[in-house]
Structure formats: C-alpha cells, structure tokens
mmCIF file of C-alpha atoms in Angstrom:
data_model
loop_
_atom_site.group_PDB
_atom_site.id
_atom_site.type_symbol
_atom_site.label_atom_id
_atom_site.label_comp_id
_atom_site.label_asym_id
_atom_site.label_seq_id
_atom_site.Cartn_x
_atom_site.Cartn_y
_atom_site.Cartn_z
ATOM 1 C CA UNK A 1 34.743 36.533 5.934
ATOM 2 C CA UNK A 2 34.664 34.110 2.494
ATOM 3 C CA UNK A 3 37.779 34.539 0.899
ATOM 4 C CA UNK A 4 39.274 32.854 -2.326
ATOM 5 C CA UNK A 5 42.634 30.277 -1.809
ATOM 6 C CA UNK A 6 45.012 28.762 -4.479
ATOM 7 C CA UNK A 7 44.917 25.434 -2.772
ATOM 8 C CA UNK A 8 46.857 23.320 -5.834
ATOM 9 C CA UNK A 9 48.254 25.461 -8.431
ATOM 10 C CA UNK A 10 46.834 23.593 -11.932
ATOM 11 C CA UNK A 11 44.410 24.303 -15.028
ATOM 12 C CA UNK A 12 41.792 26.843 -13.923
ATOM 13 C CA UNK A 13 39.450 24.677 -14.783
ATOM 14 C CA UNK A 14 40.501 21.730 -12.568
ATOM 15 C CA UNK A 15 39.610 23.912 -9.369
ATOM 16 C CA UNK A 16 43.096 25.080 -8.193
ATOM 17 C CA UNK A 17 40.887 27.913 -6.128
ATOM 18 C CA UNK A 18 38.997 27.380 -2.980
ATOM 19 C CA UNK A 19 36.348 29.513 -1.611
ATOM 20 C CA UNK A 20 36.575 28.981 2.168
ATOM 21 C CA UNK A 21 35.974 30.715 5.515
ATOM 22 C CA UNK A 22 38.638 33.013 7.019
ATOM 23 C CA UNK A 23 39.138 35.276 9.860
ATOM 24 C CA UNK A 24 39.319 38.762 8.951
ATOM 25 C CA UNK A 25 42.858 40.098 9.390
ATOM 26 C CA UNK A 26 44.618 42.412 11.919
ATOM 27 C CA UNK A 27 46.645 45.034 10.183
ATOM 28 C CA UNK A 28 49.848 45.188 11.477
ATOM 29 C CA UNK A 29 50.991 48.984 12.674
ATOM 30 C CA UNK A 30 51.753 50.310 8.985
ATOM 31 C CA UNK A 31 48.870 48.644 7.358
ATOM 32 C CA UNK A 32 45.319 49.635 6.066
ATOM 33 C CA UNK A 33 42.366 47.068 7.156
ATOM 34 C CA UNK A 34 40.218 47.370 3.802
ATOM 35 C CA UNK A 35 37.057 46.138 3.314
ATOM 36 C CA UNK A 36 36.733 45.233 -0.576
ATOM 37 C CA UNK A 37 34.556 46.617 -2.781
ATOM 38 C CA UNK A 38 35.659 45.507 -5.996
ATOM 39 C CA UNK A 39 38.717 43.570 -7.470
ATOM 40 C CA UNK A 40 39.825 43.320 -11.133
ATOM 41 C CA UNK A 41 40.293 39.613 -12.213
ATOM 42 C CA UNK A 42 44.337 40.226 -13.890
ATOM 43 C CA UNK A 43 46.234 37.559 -16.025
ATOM 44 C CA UNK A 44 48.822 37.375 -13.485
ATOM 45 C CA UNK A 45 46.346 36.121 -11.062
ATOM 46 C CA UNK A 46 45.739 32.729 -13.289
ATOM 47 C CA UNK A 47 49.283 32.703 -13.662
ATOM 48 C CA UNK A 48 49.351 32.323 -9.540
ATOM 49 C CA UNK A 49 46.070 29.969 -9.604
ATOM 50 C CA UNK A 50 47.662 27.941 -12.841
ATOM 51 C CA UNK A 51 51.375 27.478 -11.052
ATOM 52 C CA UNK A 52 53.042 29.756 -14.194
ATOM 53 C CA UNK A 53 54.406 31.759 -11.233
ATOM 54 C CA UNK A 54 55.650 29.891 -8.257
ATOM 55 C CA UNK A 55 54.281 29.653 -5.186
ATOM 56 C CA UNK A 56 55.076 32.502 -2.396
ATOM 57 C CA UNK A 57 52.899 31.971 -0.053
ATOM 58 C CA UNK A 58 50.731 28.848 0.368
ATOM 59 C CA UNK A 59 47.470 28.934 0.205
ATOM 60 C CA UNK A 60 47.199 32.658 -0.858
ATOM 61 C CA UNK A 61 44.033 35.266 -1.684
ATOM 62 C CA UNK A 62 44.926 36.185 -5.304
ATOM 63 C CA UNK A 63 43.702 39.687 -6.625
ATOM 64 C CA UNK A 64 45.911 42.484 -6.671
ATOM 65 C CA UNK A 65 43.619 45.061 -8.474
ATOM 66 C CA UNK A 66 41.496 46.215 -5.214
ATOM 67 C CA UNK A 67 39.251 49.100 -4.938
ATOM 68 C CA UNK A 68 38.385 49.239 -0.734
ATOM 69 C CA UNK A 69 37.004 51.060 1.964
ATOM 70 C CA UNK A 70 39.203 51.800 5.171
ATOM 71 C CA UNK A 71 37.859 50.508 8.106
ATOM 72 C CA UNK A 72 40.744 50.467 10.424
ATOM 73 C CA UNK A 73 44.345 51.674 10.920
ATOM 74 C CA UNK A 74 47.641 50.116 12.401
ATOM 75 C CA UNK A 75 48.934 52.076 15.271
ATOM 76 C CA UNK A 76 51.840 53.535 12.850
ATOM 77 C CA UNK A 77 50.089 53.928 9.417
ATOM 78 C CA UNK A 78 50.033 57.630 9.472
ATOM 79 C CA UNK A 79 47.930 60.461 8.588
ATOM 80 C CA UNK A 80 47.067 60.284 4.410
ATOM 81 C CA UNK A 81 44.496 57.662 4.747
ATOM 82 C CA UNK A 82 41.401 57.812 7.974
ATOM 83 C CA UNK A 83 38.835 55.193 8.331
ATOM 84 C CA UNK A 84 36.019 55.329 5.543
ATOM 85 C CA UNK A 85 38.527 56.823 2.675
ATOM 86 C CA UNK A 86 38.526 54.576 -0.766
ATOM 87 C CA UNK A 87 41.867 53.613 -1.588
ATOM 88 C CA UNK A 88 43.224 51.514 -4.397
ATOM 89 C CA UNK A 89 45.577 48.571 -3.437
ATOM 90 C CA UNK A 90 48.230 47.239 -6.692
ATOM 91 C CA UNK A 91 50.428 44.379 -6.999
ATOM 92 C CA UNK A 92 53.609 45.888 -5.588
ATOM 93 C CA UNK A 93 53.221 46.466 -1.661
ATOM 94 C CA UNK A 94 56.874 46.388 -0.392
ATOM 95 C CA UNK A 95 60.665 47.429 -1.327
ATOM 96 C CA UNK A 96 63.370 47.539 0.812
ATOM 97 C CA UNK A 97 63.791 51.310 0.158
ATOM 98 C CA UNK A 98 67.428 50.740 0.659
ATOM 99 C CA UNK A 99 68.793 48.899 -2.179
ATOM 100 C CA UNK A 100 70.640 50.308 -5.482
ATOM 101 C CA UNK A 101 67.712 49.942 -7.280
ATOM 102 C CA UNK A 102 65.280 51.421 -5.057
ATOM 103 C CA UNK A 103 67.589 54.308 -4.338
ATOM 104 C CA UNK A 104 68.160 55.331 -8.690
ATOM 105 C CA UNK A 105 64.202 54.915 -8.828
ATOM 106 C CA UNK A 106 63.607 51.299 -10.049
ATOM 107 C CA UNK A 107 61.767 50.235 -6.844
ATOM 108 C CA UNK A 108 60.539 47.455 -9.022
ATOM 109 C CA UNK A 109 63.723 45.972 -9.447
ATOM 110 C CA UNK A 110 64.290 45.580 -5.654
ATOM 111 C CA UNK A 111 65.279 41.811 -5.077
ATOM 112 C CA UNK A 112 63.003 42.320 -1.619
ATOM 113 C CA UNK A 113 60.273 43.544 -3.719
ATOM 114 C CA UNK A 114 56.517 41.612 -2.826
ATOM 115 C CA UNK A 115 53.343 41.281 -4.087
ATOM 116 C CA UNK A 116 49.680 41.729 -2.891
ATOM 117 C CA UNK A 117 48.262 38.019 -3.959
ATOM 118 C CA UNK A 118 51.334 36.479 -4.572
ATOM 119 C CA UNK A 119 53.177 37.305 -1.016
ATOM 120 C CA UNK A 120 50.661 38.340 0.776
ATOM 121 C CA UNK A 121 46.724 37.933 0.587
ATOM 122 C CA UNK A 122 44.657 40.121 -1.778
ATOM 123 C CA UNK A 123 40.713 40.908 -3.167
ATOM 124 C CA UNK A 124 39.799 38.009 -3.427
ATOM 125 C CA UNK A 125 37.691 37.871 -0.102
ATOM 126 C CA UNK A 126 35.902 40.569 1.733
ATOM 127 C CA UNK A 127 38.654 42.003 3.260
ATOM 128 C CA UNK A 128 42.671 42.933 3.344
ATOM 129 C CA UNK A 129 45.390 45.128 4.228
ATOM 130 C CA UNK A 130 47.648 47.416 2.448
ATOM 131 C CA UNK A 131 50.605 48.713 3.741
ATOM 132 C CA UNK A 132 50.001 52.355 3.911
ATOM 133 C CA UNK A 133 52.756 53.571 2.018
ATOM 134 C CA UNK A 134 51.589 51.392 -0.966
ATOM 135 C CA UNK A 135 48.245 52.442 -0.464
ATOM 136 C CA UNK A 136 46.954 54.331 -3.724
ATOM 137 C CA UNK A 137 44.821 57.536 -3.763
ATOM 138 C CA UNK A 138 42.093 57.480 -6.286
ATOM 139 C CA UNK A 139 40.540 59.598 -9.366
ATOM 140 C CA UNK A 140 37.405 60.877 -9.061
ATOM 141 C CA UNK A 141 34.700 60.070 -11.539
ATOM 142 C CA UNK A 142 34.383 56.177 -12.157
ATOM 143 C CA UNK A 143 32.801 53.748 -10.101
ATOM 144 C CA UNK A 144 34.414 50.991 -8.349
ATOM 145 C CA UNK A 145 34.385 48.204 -10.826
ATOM 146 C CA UNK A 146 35.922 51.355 -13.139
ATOM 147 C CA UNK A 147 38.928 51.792 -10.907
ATOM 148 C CA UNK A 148 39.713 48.366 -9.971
ATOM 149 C CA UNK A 149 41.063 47.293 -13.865
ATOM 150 C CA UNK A 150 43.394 50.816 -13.158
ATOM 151 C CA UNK A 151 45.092 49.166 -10.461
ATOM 152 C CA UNK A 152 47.168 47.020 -12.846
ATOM 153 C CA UNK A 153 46.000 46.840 -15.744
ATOM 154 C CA UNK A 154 46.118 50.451 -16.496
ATOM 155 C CA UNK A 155 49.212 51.089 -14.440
ATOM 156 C CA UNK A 156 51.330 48.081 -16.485
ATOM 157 C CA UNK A 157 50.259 49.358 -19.660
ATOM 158 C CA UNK A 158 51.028 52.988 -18.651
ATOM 159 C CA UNK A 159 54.731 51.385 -17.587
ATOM 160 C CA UNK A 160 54.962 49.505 -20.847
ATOM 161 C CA UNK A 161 53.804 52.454 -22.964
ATOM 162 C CA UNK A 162 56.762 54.694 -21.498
ATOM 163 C CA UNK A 163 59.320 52.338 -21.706
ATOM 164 C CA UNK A 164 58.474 51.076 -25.404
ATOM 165 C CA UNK A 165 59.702 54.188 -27.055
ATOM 166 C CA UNK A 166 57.321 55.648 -29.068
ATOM 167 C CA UNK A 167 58.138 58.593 -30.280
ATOM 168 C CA UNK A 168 55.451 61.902 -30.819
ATOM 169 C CA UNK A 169 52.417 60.666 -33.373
ATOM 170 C CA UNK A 170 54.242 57.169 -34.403
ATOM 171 C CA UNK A 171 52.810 54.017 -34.955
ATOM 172 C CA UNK A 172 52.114 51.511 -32.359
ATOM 173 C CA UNK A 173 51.531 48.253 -32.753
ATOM 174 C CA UNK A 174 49.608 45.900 -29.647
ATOM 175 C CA UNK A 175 49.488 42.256 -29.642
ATOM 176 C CA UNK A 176 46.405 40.985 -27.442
ATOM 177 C CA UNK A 177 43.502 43.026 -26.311
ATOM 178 C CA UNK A 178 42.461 42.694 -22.953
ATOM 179 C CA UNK A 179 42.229 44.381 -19.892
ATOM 180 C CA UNK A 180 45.191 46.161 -19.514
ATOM 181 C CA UNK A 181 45.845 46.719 -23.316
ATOM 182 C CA UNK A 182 42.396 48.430 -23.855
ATOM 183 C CA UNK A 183 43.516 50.896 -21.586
ATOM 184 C CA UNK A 184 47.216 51.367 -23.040
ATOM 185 C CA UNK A 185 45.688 51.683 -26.468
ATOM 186 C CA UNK A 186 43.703 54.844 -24.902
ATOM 187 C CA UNK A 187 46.524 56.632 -23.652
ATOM 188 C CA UNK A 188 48.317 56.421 -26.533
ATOM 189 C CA UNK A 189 45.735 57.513 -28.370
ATOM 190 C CA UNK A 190 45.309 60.581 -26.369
ATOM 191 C CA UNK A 191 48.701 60.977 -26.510
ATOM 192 C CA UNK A 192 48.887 61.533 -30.419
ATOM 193 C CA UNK A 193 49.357 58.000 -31.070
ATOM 194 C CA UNK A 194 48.062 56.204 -34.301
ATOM 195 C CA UNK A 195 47.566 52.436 -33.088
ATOM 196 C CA UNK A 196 47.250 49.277 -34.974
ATOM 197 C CA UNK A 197 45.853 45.942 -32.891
ATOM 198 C CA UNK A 198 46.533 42.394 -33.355
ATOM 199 C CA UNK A 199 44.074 40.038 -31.855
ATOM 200 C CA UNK A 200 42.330 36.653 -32.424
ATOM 201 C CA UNK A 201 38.923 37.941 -30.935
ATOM 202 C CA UNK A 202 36.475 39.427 -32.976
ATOM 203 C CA UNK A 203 34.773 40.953 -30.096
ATOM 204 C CA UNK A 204 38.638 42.724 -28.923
ATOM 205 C CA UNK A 205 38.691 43.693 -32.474
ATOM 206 C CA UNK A 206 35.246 45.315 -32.917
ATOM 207 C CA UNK A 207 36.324 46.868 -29.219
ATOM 208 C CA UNK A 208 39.745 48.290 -30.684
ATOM 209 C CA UNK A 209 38.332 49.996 -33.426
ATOM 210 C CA UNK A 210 35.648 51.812 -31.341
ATOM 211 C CA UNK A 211 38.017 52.660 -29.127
ATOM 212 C CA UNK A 212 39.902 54.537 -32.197
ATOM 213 C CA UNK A 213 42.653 52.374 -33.336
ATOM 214 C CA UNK A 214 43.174 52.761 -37.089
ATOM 215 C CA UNK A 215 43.111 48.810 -37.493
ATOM 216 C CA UNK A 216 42.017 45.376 -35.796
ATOM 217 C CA UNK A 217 43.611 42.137 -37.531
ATOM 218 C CA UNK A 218 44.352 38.459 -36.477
ATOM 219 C CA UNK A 219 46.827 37.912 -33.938
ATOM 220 C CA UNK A 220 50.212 37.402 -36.180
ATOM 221 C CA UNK A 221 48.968 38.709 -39.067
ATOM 222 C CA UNK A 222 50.973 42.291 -40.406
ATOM 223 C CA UNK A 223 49.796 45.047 -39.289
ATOM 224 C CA UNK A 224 49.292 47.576 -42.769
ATOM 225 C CA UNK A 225 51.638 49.706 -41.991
ATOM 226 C CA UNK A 226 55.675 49.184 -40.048
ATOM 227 C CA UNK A 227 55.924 50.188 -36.144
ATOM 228 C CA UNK A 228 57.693 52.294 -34.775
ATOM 229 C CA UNK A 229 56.393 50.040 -31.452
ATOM 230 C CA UNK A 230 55.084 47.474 -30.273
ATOM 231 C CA UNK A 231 53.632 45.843 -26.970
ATOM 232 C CA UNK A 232 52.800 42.269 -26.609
ATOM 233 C CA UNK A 233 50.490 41.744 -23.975
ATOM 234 C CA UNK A 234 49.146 38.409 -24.520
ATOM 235 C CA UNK A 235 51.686 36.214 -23.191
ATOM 236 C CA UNK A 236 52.117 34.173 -25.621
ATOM 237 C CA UNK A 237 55.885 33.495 -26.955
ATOM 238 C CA UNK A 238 55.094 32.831 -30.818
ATOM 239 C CA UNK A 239 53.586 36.640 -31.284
ATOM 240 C CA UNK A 240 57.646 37.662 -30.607
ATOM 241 C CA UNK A 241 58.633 36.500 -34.214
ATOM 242 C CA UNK A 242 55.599 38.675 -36.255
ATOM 243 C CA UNK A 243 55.837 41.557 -33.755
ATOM 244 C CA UNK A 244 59.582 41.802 -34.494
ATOM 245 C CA UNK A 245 58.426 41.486 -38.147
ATOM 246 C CA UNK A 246 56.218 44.207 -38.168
ATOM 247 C CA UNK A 247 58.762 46.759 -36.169
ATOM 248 C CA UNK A 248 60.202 49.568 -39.037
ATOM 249 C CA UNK A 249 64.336 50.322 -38.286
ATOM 250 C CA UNK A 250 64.922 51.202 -34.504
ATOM 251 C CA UNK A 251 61.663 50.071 -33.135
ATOM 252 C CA UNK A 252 60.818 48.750 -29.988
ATOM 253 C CA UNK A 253 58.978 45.573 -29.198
ATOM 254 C CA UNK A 254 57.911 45.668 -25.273
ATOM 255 C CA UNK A 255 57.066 42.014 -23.482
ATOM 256 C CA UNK A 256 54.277 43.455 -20.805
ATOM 257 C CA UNK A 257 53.439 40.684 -18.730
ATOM 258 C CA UNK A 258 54.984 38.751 -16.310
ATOM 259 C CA UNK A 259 54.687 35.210 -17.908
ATOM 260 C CA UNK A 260 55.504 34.431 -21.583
ATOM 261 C CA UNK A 261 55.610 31.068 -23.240
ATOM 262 C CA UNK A 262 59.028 30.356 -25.007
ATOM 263 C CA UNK A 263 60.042 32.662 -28.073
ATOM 264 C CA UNK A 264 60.713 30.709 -31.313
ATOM 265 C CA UNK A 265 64.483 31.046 -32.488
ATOM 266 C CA UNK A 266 64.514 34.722 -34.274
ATOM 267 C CA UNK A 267 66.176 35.342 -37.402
ATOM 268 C CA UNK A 268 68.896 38.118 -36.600
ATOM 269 C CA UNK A 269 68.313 39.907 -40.468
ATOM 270 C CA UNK A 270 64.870 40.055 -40.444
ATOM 271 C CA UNK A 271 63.919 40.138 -36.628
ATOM 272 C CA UNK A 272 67.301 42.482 -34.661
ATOM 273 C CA UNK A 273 69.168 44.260 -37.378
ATOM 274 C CA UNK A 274 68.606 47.726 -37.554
ATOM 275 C CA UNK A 275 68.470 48.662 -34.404
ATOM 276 C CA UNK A 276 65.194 46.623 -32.963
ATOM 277 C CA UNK A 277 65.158 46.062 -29.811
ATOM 278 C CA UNK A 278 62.949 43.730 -27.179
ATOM 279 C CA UNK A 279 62.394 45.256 -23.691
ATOM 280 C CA UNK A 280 60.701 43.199 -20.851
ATOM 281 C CA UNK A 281 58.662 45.114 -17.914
ATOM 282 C CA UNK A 282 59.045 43.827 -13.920
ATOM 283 C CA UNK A 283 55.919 44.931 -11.905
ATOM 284 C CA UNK A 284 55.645 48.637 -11.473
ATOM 285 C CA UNK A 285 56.949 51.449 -9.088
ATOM 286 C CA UNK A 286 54.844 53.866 -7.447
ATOM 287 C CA UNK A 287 55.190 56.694 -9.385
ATOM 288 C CA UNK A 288 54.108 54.864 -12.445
ATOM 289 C CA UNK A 289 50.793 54.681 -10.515
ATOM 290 C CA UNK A 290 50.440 57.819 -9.162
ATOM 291 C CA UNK A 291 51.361 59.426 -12.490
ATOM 292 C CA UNK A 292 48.233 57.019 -14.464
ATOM 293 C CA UNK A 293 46.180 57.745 -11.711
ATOM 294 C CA UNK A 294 46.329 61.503 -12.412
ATOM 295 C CA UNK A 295 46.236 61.082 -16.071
ATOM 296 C CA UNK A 296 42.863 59.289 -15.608
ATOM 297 C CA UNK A 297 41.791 61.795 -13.338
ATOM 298 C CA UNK A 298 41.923 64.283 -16.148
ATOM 299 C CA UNK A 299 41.392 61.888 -19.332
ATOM 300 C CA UNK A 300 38.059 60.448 -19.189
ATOM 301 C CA UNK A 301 39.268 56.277 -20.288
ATOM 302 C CA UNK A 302 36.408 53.964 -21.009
ATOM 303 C CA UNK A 303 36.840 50.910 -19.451
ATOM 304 C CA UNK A 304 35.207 47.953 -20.180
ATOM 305 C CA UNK A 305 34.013 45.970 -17.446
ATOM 306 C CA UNK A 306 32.487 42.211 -16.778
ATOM 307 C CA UNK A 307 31.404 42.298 -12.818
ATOM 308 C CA UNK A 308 30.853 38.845 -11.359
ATOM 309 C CA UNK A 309 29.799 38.530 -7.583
ATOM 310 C CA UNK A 310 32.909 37.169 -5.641
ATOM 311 C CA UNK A 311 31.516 33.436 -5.037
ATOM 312 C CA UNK A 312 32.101 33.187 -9.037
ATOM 313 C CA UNK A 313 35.882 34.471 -9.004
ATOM 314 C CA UNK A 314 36.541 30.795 -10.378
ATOM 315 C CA UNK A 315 34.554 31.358 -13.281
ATOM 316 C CA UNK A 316 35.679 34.485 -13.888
ATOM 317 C CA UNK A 317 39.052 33.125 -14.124
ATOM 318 C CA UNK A 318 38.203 30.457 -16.114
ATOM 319 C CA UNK A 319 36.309 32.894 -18.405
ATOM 320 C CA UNK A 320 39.746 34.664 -19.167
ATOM 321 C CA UNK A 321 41.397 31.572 -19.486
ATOM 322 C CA UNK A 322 39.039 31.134 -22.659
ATOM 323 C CA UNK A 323 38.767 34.292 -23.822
ATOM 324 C CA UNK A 324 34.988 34.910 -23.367
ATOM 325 C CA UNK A 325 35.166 38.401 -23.258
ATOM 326 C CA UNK A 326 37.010 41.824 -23.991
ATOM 327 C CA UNK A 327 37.819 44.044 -21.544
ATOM 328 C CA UNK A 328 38.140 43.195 -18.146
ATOM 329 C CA UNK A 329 36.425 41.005 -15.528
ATOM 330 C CA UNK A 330 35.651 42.470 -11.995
ATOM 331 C CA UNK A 331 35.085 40.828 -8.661
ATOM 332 C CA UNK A 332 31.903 42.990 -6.659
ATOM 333 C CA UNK A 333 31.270 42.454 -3.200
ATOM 334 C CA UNK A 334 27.719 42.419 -1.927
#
C-alpha cells in the first residue's frame, strides 16, 4: 500500500513527510483492518510533521480523522463492527481503563492514553487499524470527505464548547476559523448561541458570517460586543491577551488545541480579575464523540471541505500551514 511517513520532523515545506511503500498491516486480535476512504488533514497532524509535538513513534502515518471500510477483524474484536461496515477512527485509540482518571470519566487524562498518528499509524495511507473499542459508529447523511473533518475537528470543538461555559443564548467569542472551529461555531449556533469570530482570513470571515455568526473581524481586533466565552483555536499564544480582553466578568476563555505558542505576560486587572478564567482541553474521551456524532446525526452541519488525492497529503499540509483555505482539507483515496 503507499502510505505517508514523518521521516524528519521540520517546516512542512522542507519535506518532513515521505510517501513510501508499506505492507499492509495485520490487526492484532482487538483491532479493525480498515481500508481508508477519506482522512481529514488536522492541525495537530503538522504539529507531528513540524516536530511541535514530539516524536512517539518514528517514522509514523499521521492522520487521525479517518473515515474506512472494514475489511477484516482480529480474532477478539467482537461483535459491533463485521467486515464491510464504515467506521470512523479519532485521535484517541487507547486508555488504560484502570486509572483514577479513566475510572471518574476523564479517559483523556489517562497518563497511558495514545494516539492514532502520533503512537500508532493513521490515514495517511490506504490502510489501518483501529482498536475496536475506539472504533466510532457513524451518522447517516454526509459523504465521506463530510465525516472525516467530524472525527476531530468536530469532536474537539464539541469538547471545547462544553467545557468553555457558555451559558443559554450568551455570547461567544472564536479566535481562528478553520476546520474544527467552523463546526463549533454551528453547534453553538444551534444551540441558541449568538457568536462573534476573530480571524485574519477574509475568506474564514465571509465563511463565518454565512454560516450565521453575528460578526467576522481581524484576528485581535474587539469583538463589538463583551463575551461571555471564548475559544481560541488558532494556536497562536498572542490571541490570549485580546481574547482575555474581550471576556465580560466571569467569562471563560478555552485554549482548544494541543500546541500554543507562548502567551505574552497578562495584566491581572484587565486580563483575570473578575472572575475570568483560561481552561485548556487534552484530546477527547469517547463519549464526547459519540454524543457529536448523534448531534450531527440529527443537526444537518455544513462542512466545508478541500479533497486532495492522498499522493498530495504534503501539499495539503503545506496548504494549511499558509492558510489557503477555510474549512477543512480532506485526504480521498482512489
């Protein structure tokens, strides 16, 4: 099979990924052989290519955002999944099931917790495996290059949408407008929400106010109205200072990605008092994705896809790197 390997982690555009030939794997007795369909292209996974993230594994498949066919089962992965079922595979794809964490309901916070394309190889080839109790049921009525951006993108921003504290109809405020915030925005929206985006990108702009948020400006620049939240997305350390700025007495600001550059001293008057807080997010648990899932299922989102054919996953990366689109990128196999 041709699959996709960070061979030295650097710029995206210096070639840190390697299109080479592999042996398609052997699932081991709890895992899902998948052949891919589509992937979603995620920030995190130029984090892995770049070297924000360290290595795990060397020489890994990134691409954690997976929309696959079965096409054979280990001799203990049970009875949910048989062979020609289309299953969705995320970033998280093992806890220990054991520890503190995992047993009060933070699976996410398990210090045995790994990752599909970080630990373990992902979608960017023409085939992987899933263990099958990570293995993710999908919603009916989008396509595959739909479903794939769900996988993580709209499960994060589901996760960072609950844990931000907005309360019923407020104000939310979200920094960066990609692929997993064009998704947030929409279930806040559905959910009552009256949103207010903060982007460099004309195009995200144009995107976030046919989507329905109530305003699109530059990326630090005030929002017209105070927050009750925020989420940054874009991971990008000097957005902390304005989003604090821009958060009304007792708001929220959530971090939602997994990298961030450094966050400029903050002002405790102007930036804390009052009750704001800053939360950070850490991956996802299962339920977060089961319960997005079946609110897509029954909320129509619009997602906005860019499919490339998997020999250009490098350009695809390096198109995020630059910002040459809004939405999300996808990965199609032939």
């Amino acid at each position: 099979m041709s699959a996709w390997r960070v061979r030295k982690p650097g710029p995206i555009d210096g070639g840190p990924i390697v299109l080479e030939q592999a042996e398609i794997p052997e699932p081991a007795p709890d895992e899902l052989l998948v052949r891919v369909l589509a992937c979603g292209v995620c920030r995190t996974d130029l984090h892995v290519a770049e070297g924000d993230l360290p290595v795990h594994r060397e020489g890994v498949v990134p691409g954690h955002e997976v929309v696959g066919e079965v096409v054979a089962l280990g001799t203990s992965a049970g009875v949910e999944f048989a062979i020609g079922d289309r299953v969705g595979i995320a970033w998280l794809r093992h806890t220990c099931g054991k520890c503190r964490f995992c047993l009060r309901g933070n699976e996410n916070l398990c210090p045995q917790s790994r990752y599909t394309g970080w630990d373990a190889d992902g979608g960017y080839a023409e085939y992987t495996t899933v263990p099958a109790a990570y293995a993710l049921a999908l919603p009916k009525g989008y396509d595959d290059t739909e479903l794939a951006p769900l996988l993580c993108a709209g499960i994060i921003g589901y996760r960072a949408l609950k844990r931000a504290g907005l309360p019923a109809g407020g104000r939310l405020g979200i920094y960066g407008f990609g692929g997993s915030a064009h998704l947030a925005a929409q279930v806040a929206l559905a959910q009552g929400a009256e949103v207010h985006v903060m982007t460099r990108d004309p195009a995200a702009q144009r995107l976030a106010l046919e989507l329905g948020a109530t305003s699109a400006q530059g990326a630090a620049e005030p929002p017209p109205v105070q927050l009750d939240s925020a989420i940054l997305f874009a991971p990008v350390g000097d957005l902390v200072r304005p989003a604090m700025a821009a958060l009304d007495r007792g708001g929220v600001l959530f971090i939602a990605g997994i990298h961030l550059t450094d966050i400029p001293p903050l002002n405790y008057q102007r930036h804390l008092f009052q009750e704001r807080e800053i939360r950070s997010v850490t991956a996802n648990t299962r339920d977060d994705s089961r319960e997005f899932l079946a609110f897509a299922a029954t909320h129509r989102l619009e997602v906005t896809v860019h499919p490339y054919p998997l020999a250009a996953a490098d350009k695809a990366l390096q198109d995020l790197r630059h910002g040459r689109f809004a939405g999300a990128a996808v990965l199609v196999s032939s």
